[in-house]
Coordinates of C-alpha atoms (C1' of nucleotides) in Angstrom, one line a residue:
Chain A
M1 CA 38.8 -1.5 -20.5
D2 CA 41.7 -3.9 -20.1
H3 CA 42.6 -6.2 -22.9
V4 CA 44.3 -9.6 -22.5
A5 CA 45.5 -11.6 -25.5
L6 CA 45.3 -15.4 -25.4
T7 CA 48.4 -16.6 -27.2
A8 CA 50.9 -19.4 -27.1
I9 CA 54.6 -19.4 -26.2
D10 CA 56.6 -22.5 -27.0
G11 CA 53.4 -24.4 -27.6
A12 CA 52.0 -23.6 -24.2
P13 CA 49.2 -21.0 -23.5
A14 CA 50.0 -17.6 -22.3
L15 CA 48.1 -14.5 -21.3
V16 CA 49.5 -11.1 -22.5
E17 CA 48.2 -8.0 -20.9
L18 CA 47.7 -5.2 -23.5
R19 CA 47.7 -1.5 -23.0
V20 CA 45.1 -0.2 -25.4
R21 CA 44.2 3.4 -25.8
G22 CA 40.9 4.7 -27.2
P23 CA 37.3 4.8 -26.2
E24 CA 34.9 1.9 -25.9
P25 CA 33.0 1.2 -29.1
S26 CA 30.0 3.3 -29.8
V27 CA 28.9 5.3 -32.9
G28 CA 30.4 8.8 -32.5
A29 CA 33.1 7.8 -30.2
G30 CA 35.7 8.4 -32.8
P31 CA 39.1 6.7 -33.3
A32 CA 42.0 6.8 -30.9
A33 CA 45.1 8.6 -32.2
G34 CA 48.5 7.1 -32.8
P35 CA 49.9 3.6 -32.1
E36 CA 47.8 2.3 -29.3
V37 CA 48.5 -1.4 -28.6
E38 CA 51.4 -2.1 -26.2
P39 CA 52.1 -5.6 -24.9
G40 CA 52.6 -5.7 -21.1
A41 CA 53.0 -8.5 -18.6
T42 CA 53.0 -12.0 -19.9
T43 CA 51.8 -14.9 -17.9
R44 CA 52.6 -18.5 -18.9
V45 CA 50.0 -21.1 -18.1
A46 CA 50.1 -24.8 -17.9
A47 CA 48.0 -26.4 -20.6
D48 CA 45.5 -27.8 -18.1
G49 CA 45.4 -24.6 -16.1
L50 CA 44.1 -22.3 -18.9
A51 CA 40.5 -22.3 -17.8
E52 CA 41.4 -21.5 -14.3
A53 CA 43.7 -18.7 -15.3
V54 CA 41.0 -17.2 -17.5
R55 CA 38.5 -17.5 -14.7
R56 CA 40.8 -15.7 -12.3
R57 CA 41.6 -12.9 -14.7
E58 CA 37.9 -12.5 -15.6
A59 CA 37.1 -12.1 -11.9
A60 CA 39.8 -9.6 -11.3
G61 CA 38.1 -6.8 -13.3
P62 CA 36.5 -5.9 -16.7
V63 CA 38.5 -7.4 -19.5
R64 CA 38.2 -8.0 -23.2
W65 CA 39.8 -11.2 -24.4
V66 CA 41.7 -10.9 -27.6
W67 CA 41.8 -14.3 -29.2
E68 CA 42.0 -16.0 -32.6
S69 CA 38.3 -17.0 -32.5
S70 CA 35.6 -17.8 -30.1
A71 CA 34.8 -21.0 -32.0
R72 CA 38.3 -22.2 -31.2
H73 CA 38.9 -21.0 -27.7
Y74 CA 35.5 -20.6 -26.0
P75 CA 34.0 -24.2 -26.1
P76 CA 36.7 -25.7 -23.8
L77 CA 36.3 -22.7 -21.4
L78 CA 32.5 -23.2 -21.3
A79 CA 33.0 -26.9 -20.7
A80 CA 35.1 -26.0 -17.7
G81 CA 32.4 -23.8 -16.4
V82 CA 34.1 -20.5 -17.3
R83 CA 32.2 -17.7 -19.0
V84 CA 33.7 -14.5 -20.3
E85 CA 32.1 -11.1 -20.6
R86 CA 33.8 -9.7 -23.7
C87 CA 36.1 -10.7 -26.5
H88 CA 37.6 -9.6 -29.7
D89 CA 37.3 -12.4 -32.3
L90 CA 40.3 -11.7 -34.6
R91 CA 39.1 -13.9 -37.4
L92 CA 35.6 -12.4 -37.6
A93 CA 37.1 -8.9 -37.2
R94 CA 39.6 -9.6 -40.0
R95 CA 36.9 -10.7 -42.4
I96 CA 34.8 -7.6 -41.7
L97 CA 37.8 -5.2 -42.0
R98 CA 38.8 -6.8 -45.3
S99 CA 35.3 -6.2 -46.6
A100 CA 35.0 -2.7 -45.4
P101 CA 35.1 0.0 -48.1
A102 CA 36.2 2.5 -45.5
L103 CA 39.6 0.8 -45.2
R104 CA 40.1 0.7 -48.9
A105 CA 39.3 4.4 -49.1
A106 CA 41.8 5.2 -46.3
G107 CA 44.5 3.1 -47.9
S108 CA 44.9 1.1 -44.7
E109 CA 47.5 -1.6 -44.6
L110 CA 44.9 -4.2 -43.9
A111 CA 43.0 -3.2 -47.1
T112 CA 46.0 -3.6 -49.4
A113 CA 48.1 -6.4 -47.8
P114 CA 48.0 -9.8 -49.6
A115 CA 46.0 -12.6 -48.0
D116 CA 47.7 -14.3 -45.1
A117 CA 46.9 -17.0 -42.5
W118 CA 44.3 -14.8 -40.9
D119 CA 42.3 -14.8 -44.1
A120 CA 42.4 -18.6 -44.4
P121 CA 39.4 -20.6 -43.4
A122 CA 39.5 -21.4 -39.7
G123 CA 40.6 -24.9 -38.7
P124 CA 38.2 -27.5 -37.5
R125 CA 36.4 -26.8 -34.2
A126 CA 37.9 -28.2 -31.1
E127 CA 35.0 -29.9 -29.4
P128 CA 34.9 -30.8 -25.7
V129 CA 34.1 -34.5 -25.6
G130 CA 33.1 -36.0 -22.3
G131 CA 34.5 -33.1 -20.3
A132 CA 37.9 -33.4 -21.8
L133 CA 39.0 -31.2 -24.7
F134 CA 39.4 -33.2 -27.9
E135 CA 42.1 -31.2 -29.6
L136 CA 42.0 -31.4 -33.3
E137 CA 45.1 -30.7 -35.3
A138 CA 45.2 -27.1 -36.2
P139 CA 47.7 -24.9 -37.9
A140 CA 50.0 -22.9 -35.7
A141 CA 48.2 -19.9 -34.5
P142 CA 49.5 -16.7 -36.0
D143 CA 50.5 -14.0 -33.5
P144 CA 47.3 -12.6 -32.1
V145 CA 49.0 -9.5 -30.6
A146 CA 50.4 -8.4 -33.9
E147 CA 47.1 -9.0 -35.6
F148 CA 45.2 -7.1 -33.0
A149 CA 47.6 -4.2 -33.4
R150 CA 47.1 -4.2 -37.2
Q151 CA 43.3 -4.2 -36.7
R152 CA 43.4 -1.3 -34.2
A153 CA 45.7 0.6 -36.5
A154 CA 43.2 0.1 -39.3
L155 CA 40.4 1.4 -37.2
A156 CA 42.5 4.5 -36.2
A157 CA 43.0 5.2 -39.8
A158 CA 39.6 4.5 -41.2
D159 CA 36.9 4.5 -38.6
A160 CA 36.4 8.2 -38.0
D161 CA 33.0 7.8 -36.2
G162 CA 33.6 4.5 -34.4
R163 CA 31.1 2.5 -36.4
L164 CA 33.5 -0.3 -37.4
A165 CA 34.7 -0.6 -33.8
L166 CA 31.1 -1.0 -32.7
L167 CA 30.5 -3.6 -35.5
L168 CA 33.6 -5.6 -34.4
S169 CA 32.4 -5.5 -30.8
A170 CA 28.9 -6.6 -31.8
E171 CA 30.2 -9.4 -34.0
S172 CA 32.4 -10.6 -31.2
V173 CA 29.6 -10.7 -28.6
G174 CA 27.7 -12.6 -31.2
S175 CA 30.5 -15.2 -31.4
L176 CA 30.3 -15.6 -27.6
V177 CA 26.5 -16.1 -27.7
A178 CA 26.8 -18.6 -30.5
E179 CA 29.1 -20.8 -28.4
E180 CA 27.0 -20.3 -25.2
M181 CA 23.8 -21.3 -27.0
R182 CA 25.4 -24.4 -28.3
H183 CA 26.7 -25.1 -24.8
A184 CA 23.3 -24.6 -23.2
G185 CA 21.3 -26.3 -26.0
L186 CA 17.7 -25.7 -27.1
P187 CA 15.4 -27.8 -24.9
W188 CA 13.9 -30.5 -27.1
D189 CA 11.4 -33.1 -26.1
A190 CA 12.1 -36.1 -28.3
E191 CA 8.9 -37.9 -27.2
R192 CA 6.8 -34.9 -28.1
H193 CA 8.6 -34.8 -31.5
D194 CA 7.8 -38.4 -32.0
A195 CA 4.2 -37.8 -31.2
I196 CA 4.0 -34.9 -33.8
L197 CA 5.6 -37.1 -36.4
T198 CA 3.3 -40.0 -35.7
E199 CA 0.3 -37.8 -36.0
L200 CA 1.4 -36.3 -39.3
L201 CA 3.2 -39.3 -40.9
G202 CA 2.0 -42.4 -39.1
P203 CA 4.0 -44.5 -36.7
R204 CA 7.8 -44.7 -37.2
P205 CA 8.4 -47.1 -40.1
P206 CA 11.4 -49.5 -40.4
V207 CA 14.5 -47.9 -41.9
G208 CA 14.0 -47.4 -45.7
A209 CA 10.2 -47.8 -45.6
R210 CA 7.7 -45.0 -46.1
P211 CA 5.6 -43.9 -43.2
A212 CA 2.0 -45.0 -43.5
H213 CA 0.4 -41.7 -44.3
M214 CA 2.9 -41.1 -47.1
E215 CA 2.3 -44.6 -48.5
E216 CA -1.5 -43.8 -48.6
L217 CA -0.8 -40.7 -50.6
V218 CA 1.4 -42.6 -53.1
V219 CA -1.6 -44.9 -53.7
R220 CA -3.8 -41.9 -54.4
I221 CA -1.2 -40.3 -56.7
R222 CA -0.9 -43.5 -58.7
E223 CA -4.6 -43.8 -59.0
A224 CA -5.0 -40.2 -60.1
L225 CA -2.4 -40.7 -62.8
D226 CA -3.6 -44.2 -63.6
D227 CA 0.1 -45.1 -63.5
P228 CA 0.9 -47.8 -60.9
A229 CA 4.7 -47.3 -61.1
V230 CA 5.0 -43.6 -60.3
N231 CA 7.7 -42.8 -57.8
P232 CA 7.1 -39.3 -56.4
D233 CA 10.6 -39.2 -54.8
S234 CA 12.3 -38.9 -58.2
P235 CA 11.6 -35.4 -59.7
V236 CA 13.1 -36.4 -63.0
E237 CA 10.8 -39.4 -63.4
L238 CA 7.8 -37.7 -61.9
V239 CA 8.0 -34.9 -64.4
K240 CA 7.9 -37.4 -67.2
R241 CA 4.9 -39.3 -65.7
L242 CA 3.0 -36.1 -65.2
Q243 CA 3.7 -35.2 -68.8
N244 CA 2.6 -38.6 -70.0
A245 CA -0.7 -38.0 -68.1
G246 CA -1.2 -34.9 -70.1
L247 CA -0.1 -32.2 -67.5
A248 CA 1.9 -29.3 -68.9
V249 CA 4.7 -29.1 -66.4
R250 CA 8.4 -28.5 -66.8
S251 CA 9.3 -29.2 -63.2
T252 CA 7.7 -30.6 -60.1
S253 CA 8.1 -27.5 -58.0
R254 CA 5.3 -26.4 -55.8
W255 CA 4.5 -23.1 -57.5
E256 CA 4.2 -24.8 -60.9
L257 CA 2.0 -27.6 -59.6
K258 CA -0.3 -25.2 -57.7
A259 CA -1.3 -23.6 -61.0
I260 CA -2.8 -26.8 -62.4
E261 CA -6.2 -28.3 -61.9
H262 CA -5.9 -32.1 -61.7
P263 CA -6.9 -34.7 -59.1
V264 CA -3.2 -35.6 -58.6
I265 CA -2.1 -32.2 -57.5
A266 CA -3.6 -32.2 -54.0
P267 CA -2.2 -35.6 -52.9
L268 CA 1.1 -34.8 -54.6
L269 CA 1.6 -31.5 -52.8
E270 CA 0.7 -33.1 -49.5
Y271 CA 3.1 -35.9 -50.2
K272 CA 5.9 -33.5 -50.9
S273 CA 5.2 -31.6 -47.7
L274 CA 5.3 -34.8 -45.6
Q275 CA 8.3 -36.1 -47.4
R276 CA 10.1 -32.9 -46.6
L277 CA 9.3 -33.2 -42.9
H278 CA 10.2 -36.9 -42.9
V279 CA 13.6 -36.5 -44.5
A280 CA 14.7 -33.2 -43.0
N281 CA 13.3 -33.2 -39.5
G282 CA 12.0 -36.7 -38.9
W283 CA 13.1 -39.5 -36.6
H284 CA 16.5 -39.7 -38.2
W285 CA 17.1 -36.0 -37.4
V286 CA 16.2 -36.4 -33.8
D287 CA 18.5 -39.4 -33.4
E288 CA 21.3 -37.4 -34.9
W289 CA 20.8 -34.0 -33.3
V290 CA 19.0 -34.3 -30.0
H291 CA 20.8 -35.7 -27.1
G292 CA 20.0 -35.5 -23.4
G293 CA 16.9 -33.4 -24.2
R294 CA 18.9 -30.6 -26.0
F295 CA 19.4 -29.7 -29.6
R296 CA 22.9 -28.3 -30.1
P297 CA 23.6 -27.0 -33.5
V298 CA 26.8 -25.3 -34.6
Y299 CA 26.0 -21.6 -35.2
V300 CA 28.3 -19.7 -37.6
P301 CA 28.4 -16.0 -36.9
G302 CA 29.1 -14.0 -39.9
G303 CA 28.5 -17.1 -42.0
V304 CA 26.4 -15.2 -44.6
V305 CA 28.0 -12.4 -46.6
T306 CA 25.4 -9.9 -45.3
G307 CA 26.6 -10.6 -41.7
R308 CA 23.7 -12.9 -40.8
W309 CA 24.5 -16.1 -39.0
A310 CA 24.6 -19.4 -40.8
S311 CA 24.5 -22.8 -39.2
D312 CA 26.5 -25.9 -39.8
G313 CA 24.7 -29.1 -39.2
G314 CA 21.2 -29.7 -37.9
G315 CA 19.6 -27.0 -40.0
A316 CA 19.2 -24.9 -37.0
L317 CA 18.0 -21.8 -38.9
Q318 CA 15.3 -23.8 -40.8
I319 CA 13.4 -25.6 -38.1
P320 CA 10.0 -26.0 -39.6
K321 CA 7.0 -24.6 -37.7
A322 CA 5.5 -28.1 -37.7
V323 CA 8.0 -29.5 -35.1
R324 CA 8.4 -26.4 -32.9
G325 CA 5.9 -28.0 -30.6
A326 CA 8.7 -30.3 -29.5
V327 CA 10.7 -27.3 -28.1
V328 CA 9.4 -27.5 -24.5
A329 CA 10.7 -25.6 -21.5
D330 CA 12.1 -27.5 -18.5
P331 CA 9.7 -27.9 -15.6
G332 CA 9.6 -24.7 -13.6
W333 CA 11.0 -22.8 -16.6
S334 CA 9.5 -20.8 -19.5
F335 CA 10.6 -19.5 -22.9
V336 CA 10.6 -15.8 -23.5
V337 CA 10.3 -15.5 -27.3
A338 CA 10.9 -12.1 -28.7
D339 CA 10.5 -11.2 -32.3
A340 CA 11.4 -7.9 -33.9
A341 CA 8.3 -6.8 -35.8
Q342 CA 8.9 -5.7 -39.4
L343 CA 12.6 -5.4 -38.7
E344 CA 13.9 -4.7 -42.2
P345 CA 11.5 -1.9 -43.0
R346 CA 12.2 -0.2 -39.7
V347 CA 15.9 -0.6 -40.3
L348 CA 15.5 1.0 -43.7
A349 CA 13.6 3.9 -42.2
A350 CA 16.4 4.5 -39.7
L351 CA 19.2 4.0 -42.2
S352 CA 17.6 6.5 -44.6
R353 CA 16.4 8.9 -41.9
D354 CA 12.9 8.7 -43.5
D355 CA 10.9 10.2 -40.7
A356 CA 7.6 9.6 -42.5
M357 CA 8.3 5.9 -42.6
A358 CA 9.5 6.0 -39.0
A359 CA 6.2 7.6 -38.0
A360 CA 4.2 4.8 -39.7
G361 CA 5.9 2.3 -37.4
R362 CA 5.6 4.3 -34.2
A363 CA 3.7 2.5 -31.5
Q364 CA 2.2 0.0 -33.9
D365 CA 2.5 -2.4 -36.7
L366 CA 4.4 -0.6 -39.4
Y367 CA 2.3 -1.9 -42.3
T368 CA -0.9 -0.9 -40.6
G369 CA 0.6 2.5 -40.0
M370 CA 1.2 2.9 -43.7
V371 CA -2.5 2.1 -44.3
D372 CA -3.5 4.6 -41.6
A373 CA -1.3 7.3 -43.2
G374 CA -3.3 6.7 -46.5
V375 CA -0.2 5.5 -48.4
V376 CA -1.8 2.2 -49.4
E377 CA -5.2 0.6 -49.0
T378 CA -4.4 -2.6 -47.3
R379 CA -1.8 -4.2 -45.0
E380 CA -1.0 -6.7 -47.6
Q381 CA -0.2 -4.0 -50.1
A382 CA 2.1 -2.3 -47.6
K383 CA 3.8 -5.6 -46.8
Y384 CA 4.4 -6.7 -50.4
G385 CA 5.3 -3.2 -51.4
M386 CA 8.0 -3.0 -48.8
L387 CA 9.3 -6.5 -49.4
G388 CA 9.5 -5.7 -53.1
A389 CA 11.4 -2.5 -52.4
I390 CA 13.9 -4.3 -50.2
Y391 CA 14.3 -7.4 -52.4
G392 CA 14.0 -5.7 -55.7
G393 CA 10.7 -7.1 -56.8
T394 CA 9.4 -5.7 -60.1
T395 CA 6.1 -7.6 -60.6
G396 CA 2.7 -8.1 -59.1
E397 CA 1.4 -6.2 -56.1
S398 CA 4.8 -4.8 -55.2
A399 CA 5.2 -3.2 -58.6
R400 CA 1.8 -1.6 -58.4
V401 CA 2.3 0.1 -55.1
L402 CA 5.9 1.1 -55.6
P403 CA 5.1 4.6 -57.1
R404 CA 3.0 5.4 -54.0
L405 CA 5.8 4.3 -51.7
R406 CA 8.2 6.5 -53.6
R407 CA 5.9 9.5 -53.2
A408 CA 5.3 8.9 -49.5
Y409 CA 8.8 7.7 -48.5
P410 CA 11.3 9.3 -50.9
R411 CA 14.3 9.0 -48.7
A412 CA 13.8 5.3 -48.0
M413 CA 13.1 4.4 -51.6
A414 CA 16.1 6.5 -52.8
L415 CA 18.4 4.6 -50.5
V416 CA 17.6 1.2 -51.8
E417 CA 17.4 2.3 -55.4
E418 CA 20.8 3.9 -55.1
A419 CA 22.2 0.7 -53.6
A420 CA 20.8 -1.2 -56.5
R421 CA 22.3 1.2 -59.1
A422 CA 25.7 1.0 -57.3
G423 CA 25.6 -2.8 -57.6
E424 CA 24.6 -2.6 -61.3
R425 CA 27.7 -0.4 -61.8
G426 CA 29.8 -3.1 -60.1
E427 CA 30.5 -1.0 -57.0
A428 CA 30.6 -2.3 -53.5
V429 CA 28.0 -1.1 -51.0
A430 CA 28.2 -1.1 -47.2
T431 CA 25.9 -1.6 -44.2
H432 CA 25.3 1.2 -41.7
L433 CA 28.3 0.0 -39.5
G434 CA 30.5 -0.5 -42.5
R435 CA 30.5 -4.1 -43.5
G436 CA 31.2 -4.2 -47.3
S437 CA 29.5 -6.2 -49.9
P438 CA 31.6 -8.6 -52.0
R439 CA 33.0 -7.1 -55.1
L440 CA 31.6 -8.4 -58.4
Q441 CA 34.3 -10.0 -60.4
A442 CA 34.7 -7.8 -63.4
E443 CA 34.4 -9.8 -66.6
D444 CA 36.7 -9.2 -69.4
W445 CA 35.2 -6.8 -71.8
D446 CA 34.7 -8.4 -75.2
E447 CA 34.1 -6.0 -78.1
T448 CA 32.6 -8.8 -80.2
R449 CA 29.9 -9.8 -77.7
S450 CA 26.7 -10.9 -79.3
D451 CA 23.4 -9.3 -78.5
A452 CA 22.6 -12.4 -76.4
Q453 CA 25.8 -11.9 -74.4
I454 CA 25.0 -8.3 -73.8
A455 CA 21.5 -9.1 -72.7
R456 CA 22.9 -11.7 -70.4
A457 CA 25.3 -9.2 -68.9
Q458 CA 22.5 -6.7 -68.3
Q459 CA 20.5 -9.4 -66.6
D460 CA 23.5 -10.3 -64.4
A461 CA 24.0 -6.6 -63.6
R462 CA 20.4 -6.3 -62.5
A463 CA 20.6 -9.4 -60.4
W464 CA 23.7 -8.0 -58.7
G465 CA 21.8 -4.8 -58.1
R466 CA 19.0 -6.7 -56.4
F467 CA 21.7 -8.3 -54.2
T468 CA 23.3 -5.0 -53.2
R469 CA 19.9 -3.4 -52.7
N470 CA 19.1 -6.2 -50.2
F471 CA 22.6 -6.2 -48.7
V472 CA 22.4 -2.8 -47.2
V473 CA 19.1 -3.6 -45.5
Q474 CA 19.6 -7.2 -44.5
G475 CA 23.1 -6.5 -43.4
T476 CA 22.1 -3.5 -41.3
A477 CA 19.3 -5.5 -39.8
A478 CA 21.8 -8.2 -38.9
E479 CA 23.9 -5.5 -37.1
W480 CA 20.8 -4.3 -35.2
A481 CA 20.1 -7.9 -34.2
L482 CA 23.7 -8.4 -32.9
C483 CA 23.5 -5.3 -30.8
W484 CA 20.1 -6.4 -29.5
M485 CA 21.5 -9.8 -28.6
G486 CA 24.5 -8.3 -26.9
A487 CA 22.4 -5.8 -24.9
L488 CA 20.1 -8.6 -23.8
R489 CA 23.0 -10.9 -22.9
R490 CA 24.3 -8.3 -20.5
R491 CA 20.9 -7.8 -18.9
L492 CA 20.4 -11.6 -18.5
A493 CA 23.7 -11.8 -16.7
E494 CA 22.5 -9.2 -14.3
L495 CA 19.2 -11.1 -13.7
G496 CA 21.0 -14.5 -13.3
G497 CA 23.4 -15.7 -10.7
A498 CA 27.0 -16.8 -10.9
D499 CA 26.0 -19.9 -12.9
P500 CA 24.6 -18.8 -16.3
L501 CA 22.6 -22.0 -16.8
A502 CA 20.9 -21.5 -13.4
G503 CA 19.5 -18.2 -14.6
P504 CA 17.8 -17.0 -17.8
H505 CA 20.0 -17.7 -20.8
L506 CA 19.7 -17.4 -24.6
V507 CA 19.0 -20.7 -26.3
F508 CA 18.0 -19.7 -29.9
F509 CA 18.5 -16.9 -32.4
L510 CA 16.9 -16.6 -35.8
H511 CA 17.8 -13.4 -37.6
D512 CA 15.2 -11.2 -35.9
E513 CA 14.0 -13.5 -33.1
L514 CA 15.5 -14.4 -29.8
V515 CA 14.5 -17.2 -27.4
V516 CA 15.5 -17.1 -23.7
H517 CA 15.1 -20.2 -21.5
S518 CA 14.2 -18.7 -18.1
P519 CA 13.2 -19.7 -14.6
A520 CA 9.4 -19.0 -14.7
P521 CA 9.4 -16.4 -11.9
L522 CA 11.9 -14.3 -13.9
A523 CA 10.1 -14.5 -17.3
E524 CA 8.4 -11.1 -16.9
A525 CA 11.7 -9.4 -16.1
V526 CA 13.3 -11.1 -19.1
A527 CA 10.5 -10.0 -21.3
A528 CA 11.1 -6.4 -20.2
A529 CA 14.8 -6.8 -20.8
T530 CA 14.2 -7.9 -24.4
R531 CA 12.4 -4.6 -25.0
E532 CA 15.0 -2.5 -23.2
A533 CA 17.7 -4.2 -25.2
A534 CA 15.9 -3.5 -28.5
A535 CA 15.7 0.2 -27.6
E536 CA 19.4 0.1 -26.7
A537 CA 20.3 -1.5 -30.0
G538 CA 18.4 1.3 -31.9
R539 CA 20.3 4.0 -30.0
L540 CA 23.7 2.3 -30.5
L541 CA 23.2 2.1 -34.2
F542 CA 21.1 5.1 -35.1
G543 CA 21.5 7.5 -32.2
A544 CA 18.4 9.6 -31.8
A545 CA 16.7 8.5 -35.0
P546 CA 12.9 8.5 -34.4
V547 CA 12.5 4.8 -35.2
E548 CA 10.8 2.5 -32.8
F549 CA 12.0 -1.1 -32.9
A550 CA 8.9 -2.9 -31.8
L551 CA 8.9 -6.4 -30.5
S552 CA 6.3 -9.1 -30.1
V553 CA 7.1 -10.9 -26.9
A554 CA 5.5 -14.1 -25.6
I555 CA 6.1 -16.1 -22.5
V556 CA 5.3 -19.7 -23.3
Q557 CA 6.0 -23.3 -22.4
R558 CA 6.4 -24.4 -26.0
Y559 CA 8.1 -22.5 -28.7
A560 CA 5.2 -23.4 -31.1
D561 CA 2.8 -21.4 -28.9
A562 CA 4.7 -18.1 -29.5
T563 CA 3.9 -17.9 -33.2
Chain B
dC1 C1' 31.8 -46.3 -55.9
dT2 C1' 32.4 -41.3 -55.0
dG3 C1' 31.8 -36.6 -55.5
dA4 C1' 29.8 -32.5 -57.6
dG5 C1' 25.8 -30.5 -59.1
dT6 C1' 20.8 -29.8 -59.0
dA7 C1' 15.9 -29.8 -57.5
dG8 C1' 13.0 -28.8 -54.2
dC9 C1' 11.7 -26.8 -49.9
dG10 C1' 12.3 -25.3 -45.0
dC11 C1' 13.5 -20.8 -42.5
dC12 C1' 14.2 -15.4 -42.3
Chain C
dA1 C1' 10.1 -13.1 -61.7
dG2 C1' 12.7 -10.5 -56.2
dG3 C1' 17.3 -11.0 -51.4
dG4 C1' 20.0 -14.5 -48.0
dC5 C1' 20.8 -19.4 -46.4
dG6 C1' 21.2 -25.3 -45.3
dC7 C1' 19.7 -30.0 -46.0
dT8 C1' 18.4 -34.2 -48.3
dA9 C1' 17.8 -37.2 -52.1
dC10 C1' 18.4 -37.7 -56.6
dT11 C1' 21.2 -37.7 -60.7
dC12 C1' 25.1 -38.3 -63.5
dA13 C1' 30.0 -38.0 -64.8
dG14 C1' 34.4 -39.9 -63.9

DNA sequence: CTGAGTAGCGCC
DNA sequence: AGGGCGCTACTCAG
């Protein structure tokens, strides 16, 4: 695989061919020996000729682009109609390598060096505006060739089985997909959205006014409390009014209200639900975020410490079910919605090599499989038991079934419990591919701590243990999802033509769920591709582990019809 | 007036 | 009682 660095010489873009030794990323590939990055031919490019130069080089043969970040370099290429197959996102890679316990253990230079410009937050995104690139002022790019050499050296020293290399590759393909999805946009029918809002809230009100259905609920709330001045939008005031009316509440949160019998509760909970929809995903949201029939959020790969994506603007990862009916495929097109079933428990089974748990998930719903195996009585028990094991739950149903899970699945339970204990001791933990958890800042030991301080410290330690317990599973699930996405992206490119937007393309990703916008005749092939990609992701991460990564796949016209 | 912090709730 | 987020309006200090 050729590597080409995108860099700048005297302020103008340049492409630097790199000679890179070593195998392509996959678990078990092993590291390449010795110094392995040598700069070769350098081609200077006129500022307005970069997209064309990248297009030509991409067409000349398989290449991995080495660049500061996809967020910075890829949007203008996409705007110019240029798509790249592979990249190495130096900023995302640096963050992962800095976190990786393996580098610390190997005493790698990257693990011990003080923070530099590559650790600083990325500059603002350069957004293509009206076809032309709107260049925001950004700090001078550090030398990408030198940084790439440092990163490869770190892998050579610390990545004996090739896991980190695979993670960097998966993270990088994710960074490409993030920009491609923003470029394509999620089809969004603003009229349909308006119809949904009108049905639930009433017609669009003037700015600042409450929608009719919410106003009616306010009247009912005031009547039920016999208090004509109640304003349900102010939690502080509302709590006082509820207390004045004799309700024993400390807050106005849903779970606290639900436990109370009073005529005000039903209209109040309904009001809060509608208010939430109105302010977060109402008419204002559509005006702000939907243009030309597309919703284009900024996705932030690696935005969560566990490796999950975050989003910046638009609340892309929190689109409520109520408005998913507005996500409508173009005429002649369909959505293929693929959802990984019980992903985190399956990941835990594979991580821990717990063959009994793997067997429960083979060819069926994993929770049902646990019932069939006689481990628990009901699917609900299985579900809450597993969620408790992964999140660190200690009460209710999950606590009751935990002993049975320990007996049936000792390896899986031991893995999460060891991760929790490591966190309680203040140690870092790592995902399957080697992303490290943040390190708990050690507090100064105070010999004169009070009992209350000691109790608080123990509480904090347990909370950190729940975090590290969850980190290994959530983070490894995120790695599986990246590999799934990358494997699917390659298959979609094979199904499509030269123009990605003319063929099936990814338009949405939500932790364990992918949405492809596809020409209707290709939808079945895309559905098959999502399954093949899931199997490939499992092999990439876990080799021959006997864990099946089951999907539920639906071909629909509206996103809401998939769930 | 502005910005930081919080409450509450949406998603996984 | 549990893990991870982002967004909005409200609240309050400066």
